[in-house]
Coordinates of C-alpha atoms in Angstrom, one line a residue:
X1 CA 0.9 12.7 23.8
X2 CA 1.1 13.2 20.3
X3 CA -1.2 10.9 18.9
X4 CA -1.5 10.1 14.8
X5 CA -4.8 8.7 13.1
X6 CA -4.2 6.9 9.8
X7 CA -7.4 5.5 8.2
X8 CA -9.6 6.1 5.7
X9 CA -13.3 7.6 5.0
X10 CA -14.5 6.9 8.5
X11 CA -11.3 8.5 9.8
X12 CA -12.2 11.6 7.7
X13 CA -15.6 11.9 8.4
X14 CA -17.3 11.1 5.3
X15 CA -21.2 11.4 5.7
X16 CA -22.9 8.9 3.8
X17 CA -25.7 10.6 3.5
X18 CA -24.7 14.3 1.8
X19 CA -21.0 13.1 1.0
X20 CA -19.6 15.9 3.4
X21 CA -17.6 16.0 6.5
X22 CA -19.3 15.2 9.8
X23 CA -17.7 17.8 12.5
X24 CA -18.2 15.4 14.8
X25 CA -16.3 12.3 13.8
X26 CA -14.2 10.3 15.9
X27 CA -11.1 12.4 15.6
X28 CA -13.1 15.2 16.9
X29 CA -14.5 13.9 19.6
X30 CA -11.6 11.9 20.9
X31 CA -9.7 15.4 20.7
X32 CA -12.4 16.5 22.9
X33 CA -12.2 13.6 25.4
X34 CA -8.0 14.4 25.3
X35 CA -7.6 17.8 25.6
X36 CA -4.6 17.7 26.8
X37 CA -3.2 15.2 24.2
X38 CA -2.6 16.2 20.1
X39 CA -4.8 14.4 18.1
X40 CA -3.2 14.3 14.5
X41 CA -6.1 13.4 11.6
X42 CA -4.4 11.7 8.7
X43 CA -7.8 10.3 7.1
X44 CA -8.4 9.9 3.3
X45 CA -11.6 8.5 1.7
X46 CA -10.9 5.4 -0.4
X47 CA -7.5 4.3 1.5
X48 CA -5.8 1.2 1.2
X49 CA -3.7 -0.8 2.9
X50 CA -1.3 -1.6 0.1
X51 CA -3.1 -1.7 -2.9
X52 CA -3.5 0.9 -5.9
X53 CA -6.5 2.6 -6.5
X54 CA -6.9 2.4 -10.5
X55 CA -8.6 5.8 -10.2
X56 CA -6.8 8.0 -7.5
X57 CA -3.2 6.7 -7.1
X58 CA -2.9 8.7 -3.8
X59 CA -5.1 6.1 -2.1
X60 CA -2.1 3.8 -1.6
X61 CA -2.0 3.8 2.1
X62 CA 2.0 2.0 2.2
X63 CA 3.2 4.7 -0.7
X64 CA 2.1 7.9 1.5
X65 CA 2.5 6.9 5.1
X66 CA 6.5 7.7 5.3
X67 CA 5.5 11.0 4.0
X68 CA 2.9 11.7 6.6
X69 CA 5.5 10.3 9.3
X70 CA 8.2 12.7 8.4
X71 CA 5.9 15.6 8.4
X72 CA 4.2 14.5 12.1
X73 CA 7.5 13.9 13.9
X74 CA 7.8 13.3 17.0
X75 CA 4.7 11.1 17.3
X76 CA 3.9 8.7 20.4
X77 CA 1.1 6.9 19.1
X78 CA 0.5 5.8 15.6
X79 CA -2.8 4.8 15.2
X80 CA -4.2 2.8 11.7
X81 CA -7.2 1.8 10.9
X82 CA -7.3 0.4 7.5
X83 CA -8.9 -2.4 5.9
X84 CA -12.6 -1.7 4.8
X85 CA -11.2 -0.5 1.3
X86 CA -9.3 -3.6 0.6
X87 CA -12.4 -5.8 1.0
X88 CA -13.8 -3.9 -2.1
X89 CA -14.3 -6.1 -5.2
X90 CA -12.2 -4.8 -7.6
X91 CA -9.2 -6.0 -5.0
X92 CA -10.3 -9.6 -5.8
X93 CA -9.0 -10.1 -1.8
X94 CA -9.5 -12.5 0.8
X95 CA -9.1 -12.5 4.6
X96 CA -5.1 -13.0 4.3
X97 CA -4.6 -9.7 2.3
X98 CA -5.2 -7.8 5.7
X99 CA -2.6 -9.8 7.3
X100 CA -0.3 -8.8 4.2
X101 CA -1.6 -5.4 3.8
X102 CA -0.9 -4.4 7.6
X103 CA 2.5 -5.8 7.4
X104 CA 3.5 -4.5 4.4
X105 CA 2.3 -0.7 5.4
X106 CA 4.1 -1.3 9.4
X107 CA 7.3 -2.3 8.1
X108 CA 7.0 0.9 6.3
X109 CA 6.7 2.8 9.4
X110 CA 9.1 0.8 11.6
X111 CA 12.0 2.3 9.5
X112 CA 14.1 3.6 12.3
X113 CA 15.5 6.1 9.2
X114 CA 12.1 8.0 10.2
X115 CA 13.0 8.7 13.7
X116 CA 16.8 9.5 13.3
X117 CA 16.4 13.0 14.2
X118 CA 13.5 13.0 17.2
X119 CA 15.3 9.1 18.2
X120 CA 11.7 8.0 19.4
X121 CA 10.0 5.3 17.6
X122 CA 6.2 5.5 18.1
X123 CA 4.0 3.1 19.7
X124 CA 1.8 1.3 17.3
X125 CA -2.0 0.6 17.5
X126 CA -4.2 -1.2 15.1
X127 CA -7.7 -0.4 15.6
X128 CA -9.9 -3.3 13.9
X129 CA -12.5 -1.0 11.3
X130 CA -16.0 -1.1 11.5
X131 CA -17.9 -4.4 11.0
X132 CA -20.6 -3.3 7.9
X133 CA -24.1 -3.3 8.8
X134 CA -26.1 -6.0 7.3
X135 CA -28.5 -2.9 6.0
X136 CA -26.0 -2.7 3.1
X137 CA -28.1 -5.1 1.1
X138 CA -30.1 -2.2 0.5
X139 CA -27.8 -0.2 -1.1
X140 CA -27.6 -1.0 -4.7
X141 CA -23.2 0.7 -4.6
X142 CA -22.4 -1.1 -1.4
X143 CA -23.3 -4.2 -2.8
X144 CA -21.8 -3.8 -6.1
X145 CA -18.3 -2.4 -4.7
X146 CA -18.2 -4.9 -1.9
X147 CA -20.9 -7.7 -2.0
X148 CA -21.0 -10.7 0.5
X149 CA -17.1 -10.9 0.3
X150 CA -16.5 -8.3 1.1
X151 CA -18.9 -8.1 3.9
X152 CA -17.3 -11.8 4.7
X153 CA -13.7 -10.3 4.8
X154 CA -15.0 -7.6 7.4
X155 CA -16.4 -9.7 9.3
X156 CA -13.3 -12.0 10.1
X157 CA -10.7 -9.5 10.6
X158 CA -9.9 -9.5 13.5
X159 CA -7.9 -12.6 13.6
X160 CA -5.4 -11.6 11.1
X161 CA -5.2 -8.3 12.1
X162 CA -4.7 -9.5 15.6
X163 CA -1.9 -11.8 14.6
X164 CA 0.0 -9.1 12.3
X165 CA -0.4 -6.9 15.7
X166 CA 1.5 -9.4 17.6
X167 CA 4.3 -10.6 14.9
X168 CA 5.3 -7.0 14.1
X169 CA 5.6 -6.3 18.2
X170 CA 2.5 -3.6 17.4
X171 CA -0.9 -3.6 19.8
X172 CA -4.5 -4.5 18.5
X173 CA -7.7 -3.1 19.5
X174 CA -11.1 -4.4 18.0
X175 CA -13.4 -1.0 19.4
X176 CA -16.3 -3.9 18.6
X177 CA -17.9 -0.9 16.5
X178 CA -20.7 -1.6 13.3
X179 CA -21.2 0.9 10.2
X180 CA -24.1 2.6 10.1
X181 CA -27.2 1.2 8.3
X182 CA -27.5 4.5 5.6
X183 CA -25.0 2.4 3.4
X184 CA -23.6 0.0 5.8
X185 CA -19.6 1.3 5.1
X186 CA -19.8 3.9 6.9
X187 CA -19.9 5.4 10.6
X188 CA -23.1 7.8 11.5
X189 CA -23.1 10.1 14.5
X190 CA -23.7 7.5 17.0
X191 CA -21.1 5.4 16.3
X192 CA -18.3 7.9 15.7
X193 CA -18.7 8.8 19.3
X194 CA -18.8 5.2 20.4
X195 CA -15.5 4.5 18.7
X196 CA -14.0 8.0 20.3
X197 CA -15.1 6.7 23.5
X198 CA -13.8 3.4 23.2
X199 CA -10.4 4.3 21.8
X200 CA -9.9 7.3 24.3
X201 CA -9.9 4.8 26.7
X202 CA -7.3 2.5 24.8
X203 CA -5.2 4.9 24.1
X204 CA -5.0 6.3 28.3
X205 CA -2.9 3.1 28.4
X206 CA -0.1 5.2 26.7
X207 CA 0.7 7.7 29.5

């Protein structure tokens, strides 16, 4: 299978810690668990849903994902997990704006314009992201870029993103995966392998 992740920082790898690239995030490992399979990394730190970045317009997730189809093609599995960045402040969002978000970015991809050459439309998959950790009271930019709303919004996801899953014919997964506690955003070691593991076996449902 040819298998396409779309997310953001956590798909990329960032390291809390240094700001680098973990070698071993999610992507990685699950490539590891699939060998057989092509694991396609689409991640970019600070990505969206829908909504424009005042400082990097690129972040857009809905602006750029056509793009990233056409140059992936054919693809069996498209895989998104978005959502932490849209619960930032400066978004001024609520729970709702996932639902919107996620539909707005898979009509997007469910152009069958996309596909006219290869004529295969990929499965879909929304992964729910990561819960935060409740340790990201301790970090003064946590709090300030997300606070308790945005820990709120993160917290009930799943729901809409379960029910945009199901109105735009697309599958949800919620991995049932928590940030790590260095800043609370963002996946450590630990539970980048826990997600890999999880969603390897998610995705074995494809064959």
């Amino acid at each position: 299978m040819r298998i396409l992740l779309y997310g953001d920082s956590n798909t990329w790898g960032y390291d809390a810690r240094t700001g680098c690239r973990f070698e071993r995030r999610y992507p990685a490992v699950l490539r590891e668990r699939m060998p057989d399979d092509q694991i396609i990394e689409e991640g970019l730190n600070g990505r969206t849903l829908c909504f424009d970045d005042p400082f990097d317009p690129d972040r857009n997730g809905t602006k750029n994902v056509q793009m990233v189809i056409k140059s992936h093609v054919p693809i069996d599995v498209f895989v998104v997990m978005l959502g932490t960045n849209d619960a930032k402040r400066i978004y001024h969002t609520n729970v709702m704006s996932l639902y919107k978000g996620m539909r707005t970015l898979l009509r997007k991809v469910k152009d069958p314009v996309l596909y006219q050459v290869v004529g295969k439309k990929p499965q879909i998959l929304i992964v729910r992201p990561p819960r935060m950790n409740p340790a990201y009271r301790s970090n003064e930019m946590t709090v300030y870029s997300f606070g308790q709303e945005g820990y709120d919004m993160l917290e009930n996801a799943g729901q809409a993103l379960a029910k945009i899953a199901a109105d735009m014919h697309a599958d949800y997964f919620d991995p049932d995966v928590t940030a790590g506690t260095y800043d609370g955003v963002h996946l450590d070691p630990e539970t980048h392998a826990i997600l890999a593991e999880r969603l390897a076996a998610k995705l074995e449902e494809y064959r």
